[in-house]
Amino acid sequence: MGSKRLQRNDPALCEAVLQKVELEASQFIPIYKEIHQHPELPSFEVATASTIANHLERLSFQIHSSIGGHGLVGVLLNGEGPSVLLRAELDALPVEERTGLDYASTKRMLDENGEEQPVMHACGHDLHMAAVLGAAASLVAIKQFWSGRLIVLFQPNEEYVAGAKLMVEDGLWTRISPPDLMLAQHAGKLKSGFVGISGGAVLPASHNIHLRLSSSGPAQNPQICGDLVSKACALTLQLREKVKSAKGANQYATLICRRFHSESMFVHPPNSVDMAFELRTANNAVAVELLDLIKRVVVEECESTTSPKLTVTSRVEIRAPMTENKAEFADPLAMTFKYHFRERFYSPAMDPAVEDFALLGPDIPYLYWRFGATDQARWDEAESLGEVDEKIPGPHSPFFAPEIEISLKSGIEAMVLGFLTFTSIRDDVRLISHNDR
């Protein structure tokens, strides 16, 4: 790696090179629809990976497949210069599509537990893949204007926040040398054509907290054992309120109960209750403080209950780190985006979703941004009525149906501009750009 090799190219120069691209975004709509109609669950992305590999082979990329499951990487060497990676996700969700589109998914497949599930690209990963393929084709078409190494990475199992780690553990960076910079984007609930990037925290960190609350009282004697489930419910509400009041007015933090389970027959109450929580934070110091607070509250609750005595076992694990754009990389790209997208550029606030993108390379610089995928007329109507939240479906909804042409065009352009901002551009193109000002 060598982030010092990265360029900070002038926005006008990047625009001049982008204008050399003669490919139309509409050429990649069939690819998008093909991927959308044939989604696959996390860890089962066999056909999707094969489809992607076929397209990359036509573009003369060197293919590295079956990394961390069905992950794959394409590498294009184009002379000396920086190495920049474009990333997309392969997997879909166990959601039954209800969009009514003529290319809607009707796919069903077995999950990791052998249970049949409906499958839908309800999170925009199909759009991400088509955009990266479009960007790759565009950069190949204008490779005489830049030099360096282009890497495209298609990650499996993002939805369960596992694929990035699996790829690294499977030797990703021994199969290819690490890039100088990684780029990723996400489509979402925003008017199509809009693209936004901000510095700082863009997605929160996530910690999983597993608790087992147990009673020393014999379950056969409910008058001794007490109502353990009610105590666990009260503790759950108490923890949520404690986190809410302790996080600070200007700090993002939320505690979500993800699992609450007790096994018992009707003849007697349970001896134990299992609970799982997810803590999302946008500040590492706040995460440490809140995890300590949760531990103290649980211990104090157990110690204050003596008839019968309660005990707790706990386990905390990091689900995903915070996704944070460093200003030294975000600022130049924001300038490029603003130059090209103009009034369609914006500075997004932090999104509450969780990503494992940063786990691809803890020591590799990266940038992550958002682009809109909602039909413009539909957005304008909902916005005029003040009903965006009610009328516009977002990711993970069975009604999530991205507008294709404008969304795909902006997604492709954003990826191409991201690459051009940091790669090496030929001197003769620089001269043309300077003379056009």
GROMACS .gro file of C-alpha atoms in nm:
model
  437
    1MET     CA    1   0.000   0.000   0.000
    2GLY     CA    2   0.108   0.355  -0.058
    3SER     CA    3  -0.160   0.619  -0.007
    4LYS     CA    4   0.109   0.880  -0.080
    5ARG     CA    5   0.094   0.763  -0.443
    6LEU     CA    6  -0.267   0.875  -0.467
    7GLN     CA    7  -0.331   1.184  -0.675
    8ARG     CA    8  -0.569   1.466  -0.586
    9ASN     CA    9  -0.674   1.555  -0.938
   10ASP     CA   10  -0.851   1.878  -1.022
   11PRO     CA   11  -1.230   1.835  -1.068
   12ALA     CA   12  -1.216   1.992  -1.415
   13LEU     CA   13  -0.952   1.740  -1.517
   14CYS     CA   14  -1.164   1.449  -1.392
   15GLU     CA   15  -1.462   1.590  -1.579
   16ALA     CA   16  -1.258   1.620  -1.899
   17VAL     CA   17  -1.164   1.252  -1.881
   18LEU     CA   18  -1.519   1.145  -1.791
   19GLN     CA   19  -1.645   1.318  -2.106
   20LYS     CA   20  -1.426   1.082  -2.311
   21VAL     CA   21  -1.654   0.793  -2.211
   22GLU     CA   22  -1.884   0.706  -2.500
   23LEU     CA   23  -2.068   0.423  -2.328
   24GLU     CA   24  -2.431   0.487  -2.230
   25ALA     CA   25  -2.560   0.386  -1.887
   26SER     CA   26  -2.862   0.232  -2.061
   27GLN     CA   27  -2.630  -0.040  -2.196
   28PHE     CA   28  -2.608  -0.180  -1.843
   29ILE     CA   29  -2.981  -0.192  -1.770
   30PRO     CA   30  -3.012  -0.551  -1.904
   31ILE     CA   31  -2.731  -0.655  -1.668
   32TYR     CA   32  -2.914  -0.490  -1.379
   33LYS     CA   33  -3.243  -0.662  -1.463
   34GLU     CA   34  -3.072  -1.000  -1.504
   35ILE     CA   35  -2.914  -0.970  -1.160
   36HIS     CA   36  -3.238  -0.840  -1.007
   37GLN     CA   37  -3.442  -1.132  -1.140
   38HIS     CA   38  -3.196  -1.392  -1.012
   39PRO     CA   39  -3.104  -1.291  -0.654
   40GLU     CA   40  -2.924  -1.523  -0.414
   41LEU     CA   41  -2.908  -1.534  -0.035
   42PRO     CA   42  -2.590  -1.447   0.158
   43SER     CA   43  -2.324  -1.720   0.121
   44PHE     CA   44  -2.511  -1.875  -0.176
   45GLU     CA   45  -2.419  -1.625  -0.451
   46VAL     CA   46  -2.293  -1.889  -0.696
   47ALA     CA   47  -2.476  -1.781  -1.013
   48THR     CA   48  -2.437  -1.411  -0.935
   49ALA     CA   49  -2.060  -1.445  -0.900
   50SER     CA   50  -2.047  -1.641  -1.227
   51THR     CA   51  -2.245  -1.369  -1.408
   52ILE     CA   52  -2.009  -1.100  -1.278
   53ALA     CA   53  -1.699  -1.302  -1.371
   54ASN     CA   54  -1.825  -1.349  -1.727
   55HIS     CA   55  -1.867  -0.974  -1.773
   56LEU     CA   56  -1.523  -0.900  -1.626
   57GLU     CA   57  -1.355  -1.158  -1.849
   58ARG     CA   58  -1.495  -0.980  -2.155
   59LEU     CA   59  -1.325  -0.664  -2.029
   60SER     CA   60  -0.990  -0.851  -1.997
   61PHE     CA   61  -0.973  -0.836  -1.617
   62GLN     CA   62  -0.764  -1.094  -1.435
   63ILE     CA   63  -1.016  -1.286  -1.221
   64HIS     CA   64  -0.962  -1.419  -0.868
   65SER     CA   65  -1.269  -1.616  -0.757
   66SER     CA   66  -1.406  -1.812  -0.460
   67ILE     CA   67  -1.259  -1.579  -0.198
   68GLY     CA   68  -1.434  -1.600   0.139
   69GLY     CA   69  -1.709  -1.804  -0.020
   70HIS     CA   70  -1.821  -1.673  -0.357
   71GLY     CA   71  -1.639  -1.340  -0.346
   72LEU     CA   72  -1.439  -1.242  -0.651
   73VAL     CA   73  -1.192  -0.976  -0.756
   74GLY     CA   74  -1.103  -0.845  -1.100
   75VAL     CA   75  -0.770  -0.671  -1.161
   76LEU     CA   76  -0.673  -0.455  -1.457
   77LEU     CA   77  -0.311  -0.339  -1.484
   78ASN     CA   78  -0.271  -0.023  -1.690
   79GLY     CA   79   0.082   0.104  -1.637
   80GLU     CA   80   0.239   0.271  -1.336
   81GLY     CA   81   0.025   0.459  -1.089
   82PRO     CA   82  -0.202   0.432  -0.786
   83SER     CA   83  -0.412   0.126  -0.713
   84VAL     CA   84  -0.782   0.198  -0.652
   85LEU     CA   85  -1.052  -0.057  -0.565
   86LEU     CA   86  -1.424  -0.033  -0.646
   87ARG     CA   87  -1.648  -0.253  -0.432
   88ALA     CA   88  -2.001  -0.392  -0.469
   89GLU     CA   89  -2.198  -0.661  -0.286
   90LEU     CA   90  -2.326  -0.989  -0.433
   91ASP     CA   91  -2.599  -1.097  -0.193
   92ALA     CA   92  -2.973  -1.040  -0.163
   93LEU     CA   93  -3.225  -1.065   0.122
   94PRO     CA   94  -3.484  -1.323   0.237
   95VAL     CA   95  -3.769  -1.090   0.134
   96GLU     CA   96  -4.067  -1.162  -0.091
   97GLU     CA   97  -4.075  -0.896  -0.362
   98ARG     CA   98  -4.399  -0.696  -0.390
   99THR     CA   99  -4.296  -0.428  -0.640
  100GLY     CA  100  -4.513  -0.555  -0.925
  101LEU     CA  101  -4.229  -0.495  -1.172
  102ASP     CA  102  -4.222  -0.703  -1.490
  103TYR     CA  103  -3.868  -0.808  -1.393
  104ALA     CA  104  -3.952  -0.876  -1.027
  105SER     CA  105  -3.791  -1.168  -0.851
  106THR     CA  106  -3.999  -1.478  -0.788
  107LYS     CA  107  -3.694  -1.670  -0.664
  108ARG     CA  108  -3.709  -1.905  -0.368
  109MET     CA  109  -3.415  -2.099  -0.229
  110LEU     CA  110  -3.296  -2.286   0.078
  111ASP     CA  111  -3.113  -2.087   0.343
  112GLU     CA  112  -2.826  -2.201   0.567
  113ASN     CA  113  -3.077  -2.383   0.790
  114GLY     CA  114  -3.231  -2.572   0.499
  115GLU     CA  115  -3.550  -2.366   0.511
  116GLU     CA  116  -3.703  -2.230   0.191
  117GLN     CA  117  -3.702  -1.851   0.167
  118PRO     CA  118  -3.817  -1.592  -0.086
  119VAL     CA  119  -3.526  -1.388  -0.222
  120MET     CA  120  -3.513  -1.027  -0.338
  121HIS     CA  121  -3.252  -0.763  -0.408
  122ALA     CA  122  -3.423  -0.533  -0.159
  123CYS     CA  123  -3.108  -0.342  -0.063
  124GLY     CA  124  -2.984  -0.218  -0.399
  125HIS     CA  125  -2.692  -0.456  -0.435
  126ASP     CA  126  -2.807  -0.532  -0.790
  127LEU     CA  127  -2.773  -0.161  -0.869
  128HIS     CA  128  -2.431  -0.150  -0.701
  129MET     CA  129  -2.306  -0.443  -0.910
  130ALA     CA  130  -2.435  -0.296  -1.235
  131ALA     CA  131  -2.278   0.040  -1.148
  132VAL     CA  132  -1.936  -0.113  -1.078
  133LEU     CA  133  -1.953  -0.316  -1.400
  134GLY     CA  134  -2.050   0.000  -1.586
  135ALA     CA  135  -1.766   0.193  -1.424
  136ALA     CA  136  -1.520  -0.086  -1.506
  137ALA     CA  137  -1.629  -0.089  -1.872
  138SER     CA  138  -1.607   0.290  -1.886
  139LEU     CA  139  -1.256   0.298  -1.742
  140VAL     CA  140  -1.142   0.025  -1.980
  141ALA     CA  141  -1.281   0.229  -2.270
  142ILE     CA  142  -1.074   0.534  -2.170
  143LYS     CA  143  -0.767   0.356  -2.034
  144GLN     CA  144  -0.541   0.555  -2.268
  145PHE     CA  145  -0.613   0.860  -2.052
  146TRP     CA  146  -0.509   0.717  -1.712
  147SER     CA  147  -0.249   0.483  -1.566
  148GLY     CA  148  -0.247   0.266  -1.257
  149ARG     CA  149  -0.427  -0.042  -1.131
  150LEU     CA  150  -0.805  -0.083  -1.125
  151ILE     CA  151  -0.946  -0.344  -0.886
  152VAL     CA  152  -1.314  -0.437  -0.875
  153LEU     CA  153  -1.425  -0.643  -0.576
  154PHE     CA  154  -1.760  -0.818  -0.540
  155GLN     CA  155  -1.821  -0.915  -0.179
  156PRO     CA  156  -2.040  -1.203  -0.062
  157ASN     CA  157  -2.251  -1.213   0.253
  158GLU     CA  158  -2.266  -0.840   0.328
  159GLU     CA  159  -2.619  -0.853   0.467
  160TYR     CA  160  -2.509  -1.065   0.761
  161VAL     CA  161  -2.199  -0.844   0.804
  162ALA     CA  162  -1.965  -1.137   0.747
  163GLY     CA  163  -1.831  -1.132   0.391
  164ALA     CA  164  -1.554  -0.874   0.424
  165LYS     CA  165  -1.394  -1.056   0.715
  166LEU     CA  166  -1.430  -1.391   0.538
  167MET     CA  167  -1.255  -1.260   0.228
  168VAL     CA  168  -0.963  -1.122   0.429
  169GLU     CA  169  -0.932  -1.443   0.633
  170ASP     CA  170  -0.933  -1.642   0.308
  171GLY     CA  171  -0.620  -1.465   0.189
  172LEU     CA  172  -0.762  -1.177  -0.015
  173TRP     CA  173  -0.450  -0.963   0.025
  174THR     CA  174  -0.214  -1.250  -0.049
  175ARG     CA  175  -0.390  -1.323  -0.378
  176ILE     CA  176  -0.364  -0.959  -0.481
  177SER     CA  177  -0.158  -0.678  -0.334
  178PRO     CA  178  -0.368  -0.431  -0.131
  179PRO     CA  179  -0.490  -0.112  -0.301
  180ASP     CA  180  -0.401   0.243  -0.204
  181LEU     CA  181  -0.769   0.332  -0.167
  182MET     CA  182  -1.106   0.153  -0.158
  183LEU     CA  183  -1.431   0.305  -0.283
  184ALA     CA  184  -1.790   0.196  -0.212
  185GLN     CA  185  -2.134   0.347  -0.253
  186HIS     CA  186  -2.491   0.267  -0.152
  187ALA     CA  187  -2.820   0.338  -0.322
  188GLY     CA  188  -3.100   0.456  -0.102
  189LYS     CA  189  -3.411   0.654  -0.025
  190LEU     CA  190  -3.321   0.970  -0.214
  191LYS     CA  191  -3.416   1.129  -0.545
  192SER     CA  192  -3.237   0.959  -0.834
  193GLY     CA  193  -2.945   1.154  -0.977
  194PHE     CA  194  -2.834   1.286  -0.639
  195VAL     CA  195  -2.494   1.186  -0.500
  196GLY     CA  196  -2.352   1.279  -0.161
  197ILE     CA  197  -2.038   1.231   0.044
  198SER     CA  198  -1.932   1.367   0.383
  199GLY     CA  199  -1.626   1.340   0.600
  200GLY     CA  200  -1.635   1.180   0.943
  201ALA     CA  201  -1.867   0.905   1.062
  202VAL     CA  202  -2.100   0.796   0.781
  203LEU     CA  203  -2.223   0.467   0.934
  204PRO     CA  204  -2.224   0.362   1.302
  205ALA     CA  205  -2.031   0.088   1.474
  206SER     CA  206  -2.226  -0.214   1.595
  207HIS     CA  207  -2.169  -0.427   1.906
  208ASN     CA  208  -2.368  -0.741   1.986
  209ILE     CA  209  -2.441  -0.799   2.355
  210HIS     CA  210  -2.556  -1.145   2.463
  211LEU     CA  211  -2.706  -1.186   2.811
  212ARG     CA  212  -2.841  -1.487   2.997
  213LEU     CA  213  -3.039  -1.402   3.308
  214SER     CA  214  -3.077  -1.701   3.542
  215SER     CA  215  -3.263  -1.759   3.866
  216SER     CA  216  -3.137  -1.971   4.151
  217GLY     CA  217  -3.491  -2.049   4.259
  218PRO     CA  218  -3.636  -2.387   4.162
  219ALA     CA  219  -3.868  -2.347   3.867
  220GLN     CA  220  -4.111  -2.592   4.023
  221ASN     CA  221  -4.178  -2.336   4.298
  222PRO     CA  222  -4.293  -2.019   4.122
  223GLN     CA  223  -4.351  -1.846   4.455
  224ILE     CA  224  -3.973  -1.877   4.512
  225CYS     CA  225  -3.853  -1.838   4.155
  226GLY     CA  226  -4.056  -1.527   4.076
  227ASP     CA  227  -4.147  -1.407   3.729
  228LEU     CA  228  -3.809  -1.410   3.557
  229VAL     CA  229  -3.953  -1.311   3.219
  230SER     CA  230  -4.110  -0.998   3.367
  231LYS     CA  231  -3.780  -0.910   3.532
  232ALA     CA  232  -3.599  -0.955   3.201
  233CYS     CA  233  -3.859  -0.737   3.024
  234ALA     CA  234  -3.815  -0.465   3.283
  235LEU     CA  235  -3.438  -0.489   3.248
  236THR     CA  236  -3.467  -0.453   2.870
  237LEU     CA  237  -3.668  -0.131   2.903
  238GLN     CA  238  -3.433  -0.003   3.172
  239LEU     CA  239  -3.127  -0.059   2.954
  240ARG     CA  240  -3.285   0.126   2.661
  241GLU     CA  241  -3.370   0.425   2.881
  242LYS     CA  242  -3.026   0.430   3.041
  243VAL     CA  243  -2.854   0.432   2.702
  244LYS     CA  244  -3.090   0.702   2.575
  245SER     CA  245  -3.026   0.932   2.871
  246ALA     CA  246  -2.650   0.867   2.892
  247LYS     CA  247  -2.551   0.911   2.528
  248GLY     CA  248  -2.551   1.292   2.530
  249ALA     CA  249  -2.758   1.533   2.325
  250ASN     CA  250  -2.514   1.548   2.033
  251GLN     CA  251  -2.413   1.182   2.027
  252TYR     CA  252  -2.572   0.905   1.823
  253ALA     CA  253  -2.638   0.583   2.011
  254THR     CA  254  -2.920   0.333   2.007
  255LEU     CA  255  -2.982   0.000   2.179
  256ILE     CA  256  -3.201  -0.252   1.996
  257CYS     CA  257  -3.331  -0.578   2.143
  258ARG     CA  258  -3.263  -0.840   1.875
  259ARG     CA  259  -3.356  -1.157   2.063
  260PHE     CA  260  -3.561  -1.244   2.373
  261HIS     CA  261  -3.609  -1.612   2.444
  262SER     CA  262  -3.706  -1.836   2.733
  263GLU     CA  263  -3.790  -2.204   2.727
  264SER     CA  264  -4.066  -2.317   2.956
  265MET     CA  265  -4.370  -2.537   2.974
  266PHE     CA  266  -4.697  -2.392   3.100
  267VAL     CA  267  -4.665  -2.588   3.423
  268HIS     CA  268  -4.375  -2.383   3.556
  269PRO     CA  269  -4.185  -2.061   3.484
  270PRO     CA  270  -3.840  -2.065   3.323
  271ASN     CA  271  -3.510  -2.073   3.507
  272SER     CA  272  -3.336  -1.854   3.249
  273VAL     CA  273  -3.397  -1.595   2.979
  274ASP     CA  274  -3.164  -1.530   2.686
  275MET     CA  275  -3.143  -1.179   2.546
  276ALA     CA  276  -2.942  -1.028   2.263
  277PHE     CA  277  -2.898  -0.656   2.204
  278GLU     CA  278  -2.731  -0.450   1.936
  279LEU     CA  279  -2.562  -0.125   2.038
  280ARG     CA  280  -2.497   0.119   1.755
  281THR     CA  281  -2.272   0.419   1.814
  282ALA     CA  282  -2.088   0.679   1.608
  283ASN     CA  283  -1.807   0.740   1.854
  284ASN     CA  284  -1.569   0.475   1.987
  285ALA     CA  285  -1.533   0.642   2.327
  286VAL     CA  286  -1.911   0.658   2.363
  287ALA     CA  287  -1.933   0.287   2.276
  288VAL     CA  288  -1.688   0.199   2.553
  289GLU     CA  289  -1.879   0.411   2.805
  290LEU     CA  290  -2.217   0.266   2.713
  291LEU     CA  291  -2.096  -0.094   2.715
  292ASP     CA  292  -1.960  -0.033   3.065
  293LEU     CA  293  -2.291   0.129   3.167
  294ILE     CA  294  -2.491  -0.169   3.040
  295LYS     CA  295  -2.269  -0.407   3.235
  296ARG     CA  296  -2.312  -0.204   3.556
  297VAL     CA  297  -2.690  -0.182   3.521
  298VAL     CA  298  -2.724  -0.557   3.468
  299VAL     CA  299  -2.496  -0.643   3.762
  300GLU     CA  300  -2.675  -0.397   3.992
  301GLU     CA  301  -3.012  -0.541   3.896
  302CYS     CA  302  -2.894  -0.893   3.975
  303GLU     CA  303  -2.739  -0.789   4.306
  304SER     CA  304  -3.053  -0.604   4.414
  305THR     CA  305  -3.270  -0.913   4.362
  306THR     CA  306  -3.219  -1.158   4.645
  307SER     CA  307  -3.533  -1.366   4.650
  308PRO     CA  308  -3.435  -1.556   4.453
  309LYS     CA  309  -3.085  -1.458   4.357
  310LEU     CA  310  -3.031  -1.367   3.992
  311THR     CA  311  -2.711  -1.433   3.802
  312VAL     CA  312  -2.604  -1.315   3.460
  313THR     CA  313  -2.357  -1.436   3.202
  314SER     CA  314  -2.262  -1.198   2.925
  315ARG     CA  315  -2.067  -1.182   2.601
  316VAL     CA  316  -1.989  -0.877   2.389
  317GLU     CA  317  -1.866  -0.893   2.029
  318ILE     CA  318  -1.794  -0.631   1.767
  319ARG     CA  319  -2.032  -0.684   1.476
  320ALA     CA  320  -1.896  -0.406   1.257
  321PRO     CA  321  -1.665  -0.108   1.305
  322MET     CA  322  -1.772   0.248   1.239
  323THR     CA  323  -1.749   0.351   0.875
  324GLU     CA  324  -1.563   0.682   0.875
  325ASN     CA  325  -1.446   0.891   0.580
  326LYS     CA  326  -1.117   1.068   0.640
  327ALA     CA  327  -1.127   1.431   0.533
  328GLU     CA  328  -0.798   1.408   0.342
  329PHE     CA  329  -0.972   1.176   0.095
  330ALA     CA  330  -1.337   1.284   0.130
  331ASP     CA  331  -1.272   1.653   0.063
  332PRO     CA  332  -1.110   1.608  -0.282
  333LEU     CA  333  -1.383   1.367  -0.392
  334ALA     CA  334  -1.655   1.600  -0.264
  335MET     CA  335  -1.505   1.874  -0.483
  336THR     CA  336  -1.511   1.643  -0.786
  337PHE     CA  337  -1.869   1.535  -0.719
  338LYS     CA  338  -1.984   1.894  -0.667
  339TYR     CA  339  -1.820   2.001  -0.993
  340HIS     CA  340  -1.997   1.729  -1.191
  341PHE     CA  341  -2.332   1.680  -1.016
  342ARG     CA  342  -2.371   2.051  -0.924
  343GLU     CA  343  -2.711   2.105  -0.757
  344ARG     CA  344  -2.751   1.725  -0.733
  345PHE     CA  345  -2.457   1.701  -0.491
  346TYR     CA  346  -2.530   1.703  -0.119
  347SER     CA  347  -2.356   1.641   0.214
  348PRO     CA  348  -2.541   1.352   0.382
  349ALA     CA  349  -2.584   1.309   0.754
  350MET     CA  350  -2.479   0.981   0.910
  351ASP     CA  351  -2.699   0.689   0.809
  352PRO     CA  352  -2.804   0.448   1.089
  353ALA     CA  353  -2.732   0.137   0.878
  354VAL     CA  354  -2.435  -0.091   0.952
  355GLU     CA  355  -2.169  -0.204   0.702
  356ASP     CA  356  -1.863  -0.430   0.706
  357PHE     CA  357  -1.687  -0.247   0.420
  358ALA     CA  358  -1.418  -0.112   0.655
  359LEU     CA  359  -1.326  -0.469   0.755
  360LEU     CA  360  -1.187  -0.535   0.407
  361GLY     CA  361  -0.875  -0.350   0.513
  362PRO     CA  362  -0.846  -0.185   0.854
  363ASP     CA  363  -0.525  -0.016   0.742
  364ILE     CA  364  -0.640   0.071   0.389
  365PRO     CA  365  -0.792   0.417   0.332
  366TYR     CA  366  -1.147   0.411   0.199
  367LEU     CA  367  -1.441   0.630   0.102
  368TYR     CA  368  -1.811   0.549   0.121
  369TRP     CA  369  -2.091   0.760  -0.025
  370ARG     CA  370  -2.461   0.750  -0.110
  371PHE     CA  371  -2.660   0.796  -0.428
  372GLY     CA  372  -3.033   0.830  -0.488
  373ALA     CA  373  -3.253   0.561  -0.639
  374THR     CA  374  -3.608   0.699  -0.615
  375ASP     CA  375  -3.803   0.806  -0.923
  376GLN     CA  376  -3.779   1.185  -0.938
  377ALA     CA  377  -4.149   1.256  -1.002
  378ARG     CA  378  -4.254   1.017  -0.726
  379TRP     CA  379  -4.009   1.180  -0.485
  380ASP     CA  380  -4.125   1.533  -0.571
  381GLU     CA  381  -4.490   1.440  -0.519
  382ALA     CA  382  -4.423   1.275  -0.182
  383GLU     CA  383  -4.203   1.564  -0.072
  384SER     CA  384  -4.467   1.823  -0.166
  385LEU     CA  385  -4.717   1.639   0.055
  386GLY     CA  386  -4.468   1.598   0.339
  387GLU     CA  387  -4.507   1.221   0.308
  388VAL     CA  388  -4.164   1.097   0.199
  389ASP     CA  389  -4.138   0.855   0.492
  390GLU     CA  390  -4.487   0.718   0.427
  391LYS     CA  391  -4.483   0.697   0.048
  392ILE     CA  392  -4.122   0.622  -0.049
  393PRO     CA  393  -3.998   0.268   0.027
  394GLY     CA  394  -3.633   0.233   0.116
  395PRO     CA  395  -3.384  -0.053   0.136
  396HIS     CA  396  -3.506  -0.379   0.291
  397SER     CA  397  -3.866  -0.304   0.194
  398PRO     CA  398  -4.046  -0.557  -0.031
  399PHE     CA  399  -4.160  -0.250  -0.230
  400PHE     CA  400  -3.809  -0.110  -0.288
  401ALA     CA  401  -3.793  -0.053  -0.666
  402PRO     CA  402  -3.507   0.173  -0.775
  403GLU     CA  403  -3.559   0.397  -1.074
  404ILE     CA  404  -3.302   0.247  -1.309
  405GLU     CA  405  -3.169   0.475  -1.581
  406ILE     CA  406  -3.086   0.794  -1.390
  407SER     CA  407  -2.982   0.604  -1.076
  408LEU     CA  408  -2.752   0.372  -1.269
  409LYS     CA  409  -2.602   0.661  -1.466
  410SER     CA  410  -2.519   0.857  -1.151
  411GLY     CA  411  -2.384   0.543  -0.980
  412ILE     CA  412  -2.154   0.470  -1.274
  413GLU     CA  413  -2.039   0.831  -1.300
  414ALA     CA  414  -1.971   0.851  -0.926
  415MET     CA  415  -1.752   0.541  -0.936
  416VAL     CA  416  -1.563   0.661  -1.245
  417LEU     CA  417  -1.509   1.006  -1.093
  418GLY     CA  418  -1.399   0.849  -0.765
  419PHE     CA  419  -1.135   0.649  -0.949
  420LEU     CA  420  -1.022   0.943  -1.165
  421THR     CA  421  -0.986   1.174  -0.866
  422PHE     CA  422  -0.707   0.960  -0.723
  423THR     CA  423  -0.545   0.783  -1.019
  424SER     CA  424  -0.270   0.913  -1.251
  425ILE     CA  425  -0.397   1.104  -1.555
  426ARG     CA  426  -0.186   1.159  -1.866
  427ASP     CA  427  -0.020   1.496  -1.915
  428ASP     CA  428  -0.178   1.559  -2.256
  429VAL     CA  429  -0.524   1.529  -2.099
  430ARG     CA  430  -0.418   1.779  -1.834
  431LEU     CA  431  -0.324   2.022  -2.111
  432ILE     CA  432  -0.661   1.978  -2.284
  433SER     CA  433  -0.842   2.035  -1.954
  434HIS     CA  434  -0.638   2.351  -1.886
  435ASN     CA  435  -0.706   2.495  -2.232
  436ASP     CA  436  -1.081   2.432  -2.199
  437ARG     CA  437  -1.116   2.650  -1.890
   0.00000   0.00000   0.00000
